[in-house]
mmCIF file of C-alpha atoms in Angstrom:
data_model
loop_
_atom_site.group_PDB
_atom_site.id
_atom_site.type_symbol
_atom_site.label_atom_id
_atom_site.label_comp_id
_atom_site.label_asym_id
_atom_site.label_seq_id
_atom_site.Cartn_x
_atom_site.Cartn_y
_atom_site.Cartn_z
ATOM 1 C CA UNK A 1 -40.969 11.119 -48.430
ATOM 2 C CA UNK A 2 -42.287 7.778 -47.208
ATOM 3 C CA UNK A 3 -44.760 5.509 -48.940
ATOM 4 C CA UNK A 4 -47.549 5.836 -46.362
ATOM 5 C CA UNK A 5 -51.021 6.609 -47.702
ATOM 6 C CA UNK A 6 -51.687 10.347 -47.736
ATOM 7 C CA UNK A 7 -54.705 9.821 -45.438
ATOM 8 C CA UNK A 8 -53.098 7.187 -43.176
ATOM 9 C CA UNK A 9 -54.369 7.325 -39.616
ATOM 10 C CA UNK A 10 -57.350 9.068 -38.020
ATOM 11 C CA UNK A 11 -55.151 12.034 -37.071
ATOM 12 C CA UNK A 12 -55.059 13.083 -40.674
ATOM 13 C CA UNK A 13 -58.699 14.120 -40.689
ATOM 14 C CA UNK A 14 -57.915 17.193 -42.748
ATOM 15 C CA UNK A 15 -56.616 14.896 -45.514
ATOM 16 C CA UNK A 16 -53.592 17.091 -46.179
ATOM 17 C CA UNK A 17 -52.733 17.513 -49.839
ATOM 18 C CA UNK A 18 -49.183 16.416 -50.590
ATOM 19 C CA UNK A 19 -46.872 16.997 -53.530
ATOM 20 C CA UNK A 20 -44.652 14.496 -55.339
ATOM 21 C CA UNK A 21 -42.485 14.465 -58.483
ATOM 22 C CA UNK A 22 -43.895 13.729 -61.931
ATOM 23 C CA UNK A 23 -42.597 14.032 -65.463
ATOM 24 C CA UNK A 24 -44.597 16.742 -67.232
ATOM 25 C CA UNK A 25 -44.862 18.387 -70.631
ATOM 26 C CA UNK A 26 -46.745 21.644 -71.225
ATOM 27 C CA UNK A 27 -46.328 21.618 -75.013
ATOM 28 C CA UNK A 28 -45.575 18.962 -77.601
ATOM 29 C CA UNK A 29 -42.021 18.383 -78.763
ATOM 30 C CA UNK A 30 -38.950 16.225 -78.322
ATOM 31 C CA UNK A 31 -37.682 14.780 -75.020
ATOM 32 C CA UNK A 32 -36.338 18.218 -74.104
ATOM 33 C CA UNK A 33 -39.885 19.479 -73.363
ATOM 34 C CA UNK A 34 -40.154 17.088 -70.414
ATOM 35 C CA UNK A 35 -39.542 18.418 -66.916
ATOM 36 C CA UNK A 36 -39.612 16.683 -63.541
ATOM 37 C CA UNK A 37 -41.889 18.812 -61.367
ATOM 38 C CA UNK A 38 -43.525 18.512 -57.962
ATOM 39 C CA UNK A 39 -47.270 18.251 -58.524
ATOM 40 C CA UNK A 40 -50.230 17.958 -56.138
ATOM 41 C CA UNK A 41 -51.302 14.404 -55.327
ATOM 42 C CA UNK A 42 -55.018 14.246 -54.700
ATOM 43 C CA UNK A 43 -56.848 11.565 -52.778
ATOM 44 C CA UNK A 44 -58.627 8.767 -54.621
ATOM 45 C CA UNK A 45 -62.328 9.126 -55.134
ATOM 46 C CA UNK A 46 -65.028 6.503 -55.094
ATOM 47 C CA UNK A 47 -63.929 3.298 -56.886
ATOM 48 C CA UNK A 48 -60.403 4.680 -57.260
ATOM 49 C CA UNK A 49 -56.984 3.783 -55.867
ATOM 50 C CA UNK A 50 -53.664 5.564 -55.464
ATOM 51 C CA UNK A 51 -50.579 3.602 -56.556
ATOM 52 C CA UNK A 52 -47.088 4.447 -55.428
ATOM 53 C CA UNK A 53 -45.216 3.726 -58.684
ATOM 54 C CA UNK A 54 -41.846 2.020 -58.255
ATOM 55 C CA UNK A 55 -40.950 1.501 -61.915
ATOM 56 C CA UNK A 56 -42.408 2.296 -65.314
ATOM 57 C CA UNK A 57 -41.012 1.633 -68.773
ATOM 58 C CA UNK A 58 -40.823 4.199 -71.556
ATOM 59 C CA UNK A 59 -42.479 2.942 -74.743
ATOM 60 C CA UNK A 60 -42.130 4.307 -78.282
ATOM 61 C CA UNK A 61 -45.786 5.321 -78.036
ATOM 62 C CA UNK A 62 -44.903 7.480 -75.008
ATOM 63 C CA UNK A 63 -42.290 9.294 -77.103
ATOM 64 C CA UNK A 64 -44.836 9.771 -79.906
ATOM 65 C CA UNK A 65 -47.337 11.038 -77.345
ATOM 66 C CA UNK A 66 -44.980 13.760 -76.112
ATOM 67 C CA UNK A 67 -44.205 14.637 -79.735
ATOM 68 C CA UNK A 68 -47.895 15.355 -80.385
ATOM 69 C CA UNK A 69 -48.684 12.350 -82.570
ATOM 70 C CA UNK A 70 -51.612 11.178 -80.417
ATOM 71 C CA UNK A 71 -54.677 13.265 -81.163
ATOM 72 C CA UNK A 72 -56.431 12.408 -77.901
ATOM 73 C CA UNK A 73 -53.736 14.003 -75.713
ATOM 74 C CA UNK A 74 -54.089 17.584 -74.490
ATOM 75 C CA UNK A 75 -51.168 19.088 -72.516
ATOM 76 C CA UNK A 76 -50.197 19.727 -69.832
ATOM 77 C CA UNK A 77 -49.892 16.027 -69.140
ATOM 78 C CA UNK A 78 -47.872 13.396 -67.311
ATOM 79 C CA UNK A 79 -47.081 10.632 -69.842
ATOM 80 C CA UNK A 80 -46.507 6.912 -69.276
ATOM 81 C CA UNK A 81 -48.566 3.759 -69.928
ATOM 82 C CA UNK A 82 -46.854 0.845 -68.138
ATOM 83 C CA UNK A 83 -46.343 0.711 -64.373
ATOM 84 C CA UNK A 84 -45.568 -1.445 -61.364
ATOM 85 C CA UNK A 85 -45.982 -0.354 -57.779
ATOM 86 C CA UNK A 86 -47.889 -0.649 -54.511
ATOM 87 C CA UNK A 87 -51.426 0.479 -53.689
ATOM 88 C CA UNK A 88 -51.172 3.027 -50.868
ATOM 89 C CA UNK A 89 -54.731 4.326 -50.752
ATOM 90 C CA UNK A 90 -58.088 2.958 -51.819
ATOM 91 C CA UNK A 91 -60.233 -0.053 -50.874
ATOM 92 C CA UNK A 92 -58.946 -1.965 -47.860
ATOM 93 C CA UNK A 93 -58.576 -5.218 -49.820
ATOM 94 C CA UNK A 94 -56.086 -3.558 -52.168
ATOM 95 C CA UNK A 95 -53.978 -1.534 -49.747
ATOM 96 C CA UNK A 96 -50.406 -2.817 -49.685
ATOM 97 C CA UNK A 97 -50.885 -4.956 -52.799
ATOM 98 C CA UNK A 98 -48.113 -5.036 -55.386
ATOM 99 C CA UNK A 99 -49.730 -4.259 -58.725
ATOM 100 C CA UNK A 100 -48.845 -3.817 -62.396
ATOM 101 C CA UNK A 101 -50.656 -2.666 -65.476
ATOM 102 C CA UNK A 102 -50.968 -0.597 -68.599
ATOM 103 C CA UNK A 103 -53.646 1.249 -70.533
ATOM 104 C CA UNK A 104 -54.404 3.399 -73.529
ATOM 105 C CA UNK A 105 -55.907 6.095 -71.326
ATOM 106 C CA UNK A 106 -53.162 6.630 -68.737
ATOM 107 C CA UNK A 107 -50.667 9.124 -70.083
ATOM 108 C CA UNK A 108 -53.049 10.181 -72.823
ATOM 109 C CA UNK A 109 -56.479 11.232 -71.566
ATOM 110 C CA UNK A 110 -55.475 11.054 -67.892
ATOM 111 C CA UNK A 111 -52.131 11.590 -66.162
ATOM 112 C CA UNK A 112 -49.827 8.634 -66.550
ATOM 113 C CA UNK A 113 -47.283 6.482 -64.780
ATOM 114 C CA UNK A 114 -44.108 8.534 -65.159
ATOM 115 C CA UNK A 115 -44.638 9.930 -61.701
ATOM 116 C CA UNK A 116 -44.216 8.822 -58.123
ATOM 117 C CA UNK A 117 -47.984 8.417 -57.691
ATOM 118 C CA UNK A 118 -50.679 7.268 -60.112
ATOM 119 C CA UNK A 119 -54.455 7.519 -59.723
ATOM 120 C CA UNK A 120 -56.371 4.577 -61.206
ATOM 121 C CA UNK A 121 -59.867 3.119 -61.196
ATOM 122 C CA UNK A 122 -59.954 0.092 -58.898
ATOM 123 C CA UNK A 123 -61.015 -1.929 -61.946
ATOM 124 C CA UNK A 124 -57.573 -1.205 -63.451
ATOM 125 C CA UNK A 125 -55.679 -2.981 -60.654
ATOM 126 C CA UNK A 126 -54.028 -6.367 -61.233
ATOM 127 C CA UNK A 127 -51.616 -8.157 -58.895
ATOM 128 C CA UNK A 128 -47.970 -8.229 -59.955
ATOM 129 C CA UNK A 129 -46.211 -11.598 -60.469
ATOM 130 C CA UNK A 130 -44.401 -12.414 -57.241
ATOM 131 C CA UNK A 131 -41.214 -13.436 -59.046
ATOM 132 C CA UNK A 132 -40.776 -10.245 -61.093
ATOM 133 C CA UNK A 133 -38.958 -7.173 -59.838
ATOM 134 C CA UNK A 134 -40.784 -3.869 -60.091
ATOM 135 C CA UNK A 135 -38.499 -2.897 -62.983
ATOM 136 C CA UNK A 136 -39.311 -6.067 -64.935
ATOM 137 C CA UNK A 137 -43.025 -5.907 -64.123
ATOM 138 C CA UNK A 138 -43.165 -2.261 -65.152
ATOM 139 C CA UNK A 139 -41.806 -3.238 -68.574
ATOM 140 C CA UNK A 140 -44.396 -5.857 -69.511
ATOM 141 C CA UNK A 141 -47.723 -4.127 -70.105
ATOM 142 C CA UNK A 142 -47.881 -2.607 -73.603
ATOM 143 C CA UNK A 143 -45.885 -5.359 -75.264
ATOM 144 C CA UNK A 144 -47.661 -8.361 -73.796
ATOM 145 C CA UNK A 145 -51.139 -6.859 -73.910
ATOM 146 C CA UNK A 146 -50.698 -5.980 -77.580
ATOM 147 C CA UNK A 147 -49.410 -9.471 -78.358
ATOM 148 C CA UNK A 148 -52.223 -11.048 -76.323
ATOM 149 C CA UNK A 149 -54.969 -9.078 -78.088
ATOM 150 C CA UNK A 150 -53.643 -9.970 -81.531
ATOM 151 C CA UNK A 151 -53.218 -13.669 -80.840
ATOM 152 C CA UNK A 152 -56.697 -13.819 -79.318
ATOM 153 C CA UNK A 153 -58.129 -12.081 -82.401
ATOM 154 C CA UNK A 154 -56.378 -14.664 -84.557
ATOM 155 C CA UNK A 155 -57.656 -17.497 -82.332
ATOM 156 C CA UNK A 156 -54.185 -19.049 -82.194
ATOM 157 C CA UNK A 157 -54.442 -22.710 -81.180
ATOM 158 C CA UNK A 158 -52.039 -25.374 -79.945
ATOM 159 C CA UNK A 159 -50.317 -27.174 -82.788
ATOM 160 C CA UNK A 160 -50.423 -24.222 -85.176
ATOM 161 C CA UNK A 161 -47.424 -22.422 -86.670
ATOM 162 C CA UNK A 162 -46.833 -18.772 -85.743
ATOM 163 C CA UNK A 163 -44.484 -16.516 -87.710
ATOM 164 C CA UNK A 164 -43.447 -13.337 -85.880
ATOM 165 C CA UNK A 165 -42.025 -10.501 -87.979
ATOM 166 C CA UNK A 166 -39.853 -8.285 -85.775
ATOM 167 C CA UNK A 167 -39.361 -10.950 -83.124
ATOM 168 C CA UNK A 168 -36.573 -9.084 -81.310
ATOM 169 C CA UNK A 169 -38.871 -6.132 -80.591
ATOM 170 C CA UNK A 170 -41.020 -5.832 -77.487
ATOM 171 C CA UNK A 171 -44.331 -7.016 -78.949
ATOM 172 C CA UNK A 172 -42.579 -9.561 -81.171
ATOM 173 C CA UNK A 173 -40.767 -11.149 -78.252
ATOM 174 C CA UNK A 174 -44.000 -11.251 -76.261
ATOM 175 C CA UNK A 175 -45.832 -12.908 -79.170
ATOM 176 C CA UNK A 176 -43.090 -15.529 -79.381
ATOM 177 C CA UNK A 177 -43.399 -16.292 -75.668
ATOM 178 C CA UNK A 178 -47.184 -16.495 -75.697
ATOM 179 C CA UNK A 179 -47.182 -18.627 -78.849
ATOM 180 C CA UNK A 180 -44.757 -21.144 -77.371
ATOM 181 C CA UNK A 181 -46.719 -21.272 -74.104
ATOM 182 C CA UNK A 182 -49.871 -22.064 -76.115
ATOM 183 C CA UNK A 183 -48.191 -25.086 -77.694
ATOM 184 C CA UNK A 184 -47.425 -23.583 -81.095
ATOM 185 C CA UNK A 185 -44.415 -23.850 -83.371
ATOM 186 C CA UNK A 186 -42.883 -20.366 -83.451
ATOM 187 C CA UNK A 187 -40.733 -19.015 -86.282
ATOM 188 C CA UNK A 188 -38.988 -15.770 -85.379
ATOM 189 C CA UNK A 189 -38.138 -13.388 -88.209
ATOM 190 C CA UNK A 190 -35.225 -11.121 -87.272
ATOM 191 C CA UNK A 191 -32.544 -8.973 -88.854
ATOM 192 C CA UNK A 192 -29.317 -10.947 -88.718
ATOM 193 C CA UNK A 193 -28.819 -12.714 -85.379
ATOM 194 C CA UNK A 194 -31.183 -12.347 -82.436
ATOM 195 C CA UNK A 195 -29.422 -11.091 -79.277
ATOM 196 C CA UNK A 196 -28.730 -13.746 -76.659
ATOM 197 C CA UNK A 197 -30.985 -11.988 -74.120
ATOM 198 C CA UNK A 198 -33.894 -11.563 -76.553
ATOM 199 C CA UNK A 199 -37.158 -13.141 -75.304
ATOM 200 C CA UNK A 200 -37.429 -14.751 -78.742
ATOM 201 C CA UNK A 201 -34.300 -16.782 -77.950
ATOM 202 C CA UNK A 202 -36.110 -18.281 -74.954
ATOM 203 C CA UNK A 203 -39.209 -19.094 -76.996
ATOM 204 C CA UNK A 204 -37.888 -20.753 -80.147
ATOM 205 C CA UNK A 205 -34.862 -22.139 -81.966
ATOM 206 C CA UNK A 206 -36.409 -21.478 -85.394
ATOM 207 C CA UNK A 207 -35.257 -18.210 -86.978
ATOM 208 C CA UNK A 208 -35.288 -16.645 -90.426
ATOM 209 C CA UNK A 209 -33.172 -13.655 -91.472
ATOM 210 C CA UNK A 210 -35.154 -10.846 -93.110
ATOM 211 C CA UNK A 211 -31.926 -9.181 -94.254
ATOM 212 C CA UNK A 212 -31.732 -11.846 -96.944
ATOM 213 C CA UNK A 213 -33.672 -11.515 -100.189
ATOM 214 C CA UNK A 214 -35.201 -15.010 -100.012
ATOM 215 C CA UNK A 215 -37.649 -14.511 -97.122
ATOM 216 C CA UNK A 216 -40.450 -16.436 -98.857
ATOM 217 C CA UNK A 217 -38.107 -19.368 -99.516
ATOM 218 C CA UNK A 218 -36.940 -19.357 -95.890
ATOM 219 C CA UNK A 219 -40.545 -19.489 -94.663
ATOM 220 C CA UNK A 220 -41.334 -22.334 -97.044
ATOM 221 C CA UNK A 221 -38.279 -24.268 -95.866
ATOM 222 C CA UNK A 222 -39.166 -23.717 -92.201
ATOM 223 C CA UNK A 223 -42.714 -25.032 -92.723
ATOM 224 C CA UNK A 224 -41.976 -27.839 -95.163
ATOM 225 C CA UNK A 225 -43.833 -25.874 -97.829
ATOM 226 C CA UNK A 226 -47.111 -25.907 -95.907
ATOM 227 C CA UNK A 227 -47.110 -22.229 -94.938
ATOM 228 C CA UNK A 228 -47.959 -20.605 -91.625
ATOM 229 C CA UNK A 229 -51.241 -20.474 -89.739
ATOM 230 C CA UNK A 230 -50.709 -17.079 -88.115
ATOM 231 C CA UNK A 231 -48.372 -14.183 -88.867
ATOM 232 C CA UNK A 232 -47.811 -11.418 -86.322
ATOM 233 C CA UNK A 233 -46.426 -8.428 -88.237
ATOM 234 C CA UNK A 234 -44.671 -6.030 -85.869
ATOM 235 C CA UNK A 235 -42.660 -4.380 -88.657
ATOM 236 C CA UNK A 236 -45.058 -3.170 -91.359
ATOM 237 C CA UNK A 237 -42.540 -3.034 -94.224
ATOM 238 C CA UNK A 238 -44.375 -3.701 -97.517
ATOM 239 C CA UNK A 239 -41.940 -6.223 -99.028
ATOM 240 C CA UNK A 240 -41.820 -8.265 -95.823
ATOM 241 C CA UNK A 241 -45.574 -8.035 -95.252
ATOM 242 C CA UNK A 242 -46.272 -9.150 -98.818
ATOM 243 C CA UNK A 243 -43.952 -12.160 -98.478
ATOM 244 C CA UNK A 244 -45.670 -13.190 -95.245
ATOM 245 C CA UNK A 245 -49.148 -12.783 -96.750
ATOM 246 C CA UNK A 246 -48.117 -15.090 -99.565
ATOM 247 C CA UNK A 247 -46.897 -17.662 -97.026
ATOM 248 C CA UNK A 248 -50.258 -18.011 -95.222
ATOM 249 C CA UNK A 249 -51.666 -21.542 -95.213
ATOM 250 C CA UNK A 250 -55.333 -22.334 -95.776
ATOM 251 C CA UNK A 251 -57.322 -20.482 -93.120
ATOM 252 C CA UNK A 252 -54.270 -18.368 -92.290
ATOM 253 C CA UNK A 253 -54.542 -15.166 -90.284
ATOM 254 C CA UNK A 254 -52.258 -12.138 -90.306
ATOM 255 C CA UNK A 255 -52.103 -9.588 -87.473
ATOM 256 C CA UNK A 256 -50.716 -6.134 -88.250
ATOM 257 C CA UNK A 257 -49.659 -3.533 -85.675
ATOM 258 C CA UNK A 258 -47.169 -1.397 -87.615
ATOM 259 C CA UNK A 259 -46.791 0.617 -90.794
ATOM 260 C CA UNK A 260 -45.503 3.839 -92.304
ATOM 261 C CA UNK A 261 -47.905 6.577 -93.447
ATOM 262 C CA UNK A 262 -48.292 6.552 -97.221
ATOM 263 C CA UNK A 263 -46.743 3.117 -97.781
ATOM 264 C CA UNK A 264 -48.931 0.595 -99.615
ATOM 265 C CA UNK A 265 -48.998 -3.188 -99.477
ATOM 266 C CA UNK A 266 -49.926 -5.141 -102.601
ATOM 267 C CA UNK A 267 -51.210 -8.692 -102.652
ATOM 268 C CA UNK A 268 -53.301 -10.779 -105.005
ATOM 269 C CA UNK A 269 -56.873 -11.138 -103.803
ATOM 270 C CA UNK A 270 -57.808 -14.380 -105.565
ATOM 271 C CA UNK A 271 -55.352 -16.702 -103.749
ATOM 272 C CA UNK A 272 -56.019 -14.746 -100.521
ATOM 273 C CA UNK A 273 -59.741 -15.451 -100.518
ATOM 274 C CA UNK A 274 -59.392 -18.965 -101.936
ATOM 275 C CA UNK A 275 -57.191 -19.829 -98.982
ATOM 276 C CA UNK A 276 -59.844 -18.218 -96.743
ATOM 277 C CA UNK A 277 -57.258 -15.970 -95.111
ATOM 278 C CA UNK A 278 -57.918 -13.066 -92.774
ATOM 279 C CA UNK A 279 -56.125 -9.762 -92.166
ATOM 280 C CA UNK A 280 -56.456 -8.299 -88.638
ATOM 281 C CA UNK A 281 -55.419 -4.935 -87.210
ATOM 282 C CA UNK A 282 -54.689 -4.290 -83.526
ATOM 283 C CA UNK A 283 -54.420 -0.972 -81.658
ATOM 284 C CA UNK A 284 -53.848 -1.479 -77.935
ATOM 285 C CA UNK A 285 -54.380 2.255 -77.339
ATOM 286 C CA UNK A 286 -58.093 1.553 -77.688
ATOM 287 C CA UNK A 287 -58.030 -0.368 -74.358
ATOM 288 C CA UNK A 288 -58.211 1.521 -71.091
ATOM 289 C CA UNK A 289 -56.250 0.405 -68.039
ATOM 290 C CA UNK A 290 -59.461 -1.159 -66.705
ATOM 291 C CA UNK A 291 -59.895 -3.122 -69.948
ATOM 292 C CA UNK A 292 -56.255 -4.279 -69.787
ATOM 293 C CA UNK A 293 -56.396 -5.444 -66.148
ATOM 294 C CA UNK A 294 -58.034 -8.842 -66.901
ATOM 295 C CA UNK A 295 -55.301 -9.522 -69.470
ATOM 296 C CA UNK A 296 -52.626 -8.624 -66.926
ATOM 297 C CA UNK A 297 -54.251 -11.082 -64.502
ATOM 298 C CA UNK A 298 -54.131 -13.788 -67.182
ATOM 299 C CA UNK A 299 -50.481 -13.015 -67.925
ATOM 300 C CA UNK A 300 -49.410 -13.252 -64.282
ATOM 301 C CA UNK A 301 -49.522 -17.060 -64.179
ATOM 302 C CA UNK A 302 -47.307 -17.324 -67.258
ATOM 303 C CA UNK A 303 -44.615 -15.166 -65.681
ATOM 304 C CA UNK A 304 -44.815 -16.915 -62.320
ATOM 305 C CA UNK A 305 -44.446 -20.321 -63.990
ATOM 306 C CA UNK A 306 -41.529 -19.155 -66.125
ATOM 307 C CA UNK A 307 -43.428 -19.743 -69.376
ATOM 308 C CA UNK A 308 -43.003 -16.076 -70.303
ATOM 309 C CA UNK A 309 -39.458 -14.655 -70.110
ATOM 310 C CA UNK A 310 -38.893 -11.415 -68.238
ATOM 311 C CA UNK A 311 -38.215 -8.412 -70.489
ATOM 312 C CA UNK A 312 -34.601 -7.552 -71.280
ATOM 313 C CA UNK A 313 -33.911 -4.206 -69.562
ATOM 314 C CA UNK A 314 -31.317 -2.147 -71.422
ATOM 315 C CA UNK A 315 -31.180 1.067 -69.382
ATOM 316 C CA UNK A 316 -32.592 2.398 -66.118
ATOM 317 C CA UNK A 317 -33.023 6.083 -65.262
ATOM 318 C CA UNK A 318 -34.204 7.945 -62.193
ATOM 319 C CA UNK A 319 -37.377 9.961 -62.771
ATOM 320 C CA UNK A 320 -35.344 13.172 -62.547
ATOM 321 C CA UNK A 321 -33.552 12.020 -65.714
ATOM 322 C CA UNK A 322 -36.783 11.286 -67.531
ATOM 323 C CA UNK A 323 -35.900 13.392 -70.575
ATOM 324 C CA UNK A 324 -32.739 11.286 -71.033
ATOM 325 C CA UNK A 325 -34.791 8.096 -70.878
ATOM 326 C CA UNK A 326 -37.127 9.405 -73.572
ATOM 327 C CA UNK A 327 -34.143 10.363 -75.727
ATOM 328 C CA UNK A 328 -32.780 6.818 -75.381
ATOM 329 C CA UNK A 329 -36.061 5.348 -76.644
ATOM 330 C CA UNK A 330 -36.267 7.936 -79.427
ATOM 331 C CA UNK A 331 -32.877 6.895 -80.779
ATOM 332 C CA UNK A 332 -33.911 3.222 -80.829
ATOM 333 C CA UNK A 333 -32.238 1.670 -77.787
ATOM 334 C CA UNK A 334 -32.629 -2.113 -78.018
ATOM 335 C CA UNK A 335 -34.303 -3.525 -74.917
ATOM 336 C CA UNK A 336 -36.538 -1.904 -72.355
ATOM 337 C CA UNK A 337 -35.835 1.554 -70.922
ATOM 338 C CA UNK A 338 -37.147 1.922 -67.363
ATOM 339 C CA UNK A 339 -37.813 4.861 -65.056
ATOM 340 C CA UNK A 340 -37.481 4.378 -61.296
ATOM 341 C CA UNK A 341 -39.248 6.833 -59.024
ATOM 342 C CA UNK A 342 -36.874 7.348 -56.104
ATOM 343 C CA UNK A 343 -37.660 7.518 -52.378
#
C-alpha cells in the first residue's frame, strides 16, 4: 500500500473506502488480547485530518488501558497515545506535513495511534521537529507533555532548584531536560547509577541515590541546606515523597503524578503551611490531542535547538508484533518501546 491520500485525484470521485492494519482489542486483558487486524479507514470529516502514522511509542498507560484500568475506554478499540507521521488527507495547508502529537482521548475515547492511519481533529496537529526521526518523535508526547504541564503548574522559574524523583523514567527525564532549558539547577534522584543514555545524564551532573537511607541528607547536601524550590515526584513511594516534602524551601511546590492505591503519605502540616508550600497533582489524560497540540508546538523549538535530548529507544517492533511490544512495556523495559507501521 502506498501513502497517497485515499481520495487523491479527481478520478477517485467515489471516495473508495480502503482498509489498513491496526492493533485492536475486543476485550480487556493482557498483551495477548491484542490482534493486528485490517480495519476500514474512513475519510476525514470537516475540521479533521488523516495521518499516516510512521511510528508510535507504547506507554505504560497504553498497557493499563488494554488491561481495563481506564474507565473511559469501551472496547473494541485501537490503543495508542503518542504518534509521529505525515498528513495524507485534510486541509490543503496540512497535506504532506510531518506531524507529531499525543492526547488523552486518542486510544481511549477514540481509536488511537497503534495503526497505520489515525483520524484527528485539525486542531490536534503540530509540526514534528525537523531533526527528529519518526521513531524519536513518536516517543516524546506523553512524557514531555506531562512534564510540561507539571512544571507550568509549579511556575518553575530560572534560577530555581528542581528535584526530580524518578529521573531515569520517561517523565522524569523530560522534566530534567525542561528544567535545565529553563535555567534551573536540576537534581536527579535515581536508583543507583543513571544509565549513560538517560536524558537525565544530558540535563544535569547532580544526582542523589534513593537506594540509600539518607535521602533527606543527600538533598540537604546538594542544596547547601536551603532545600528545593520544586519537586517533581514521578515515583509516588511514601518514604521518598515524605523526604522530598520535608526538603521543600520556603514557597516550595511539589508535583505528583504517581502513587499506589491504598498507600498513604504522612507529613506535618504546620511546617508545610509555614513554609507556604503547595502540593500539585497532574493527570495528562485529562488533555485531548487538541489541547496537547500547543504544547507540542512549544516543545518543537527545544528539540530542534538540542536543548531537549531525544528519547532513548530501547526496542522497536513492527505493528504486526504489537502484542510483543506491549509485553515488553508490561515487564518494565527501560527506555522507549516503539511500534513502526510498515509499508
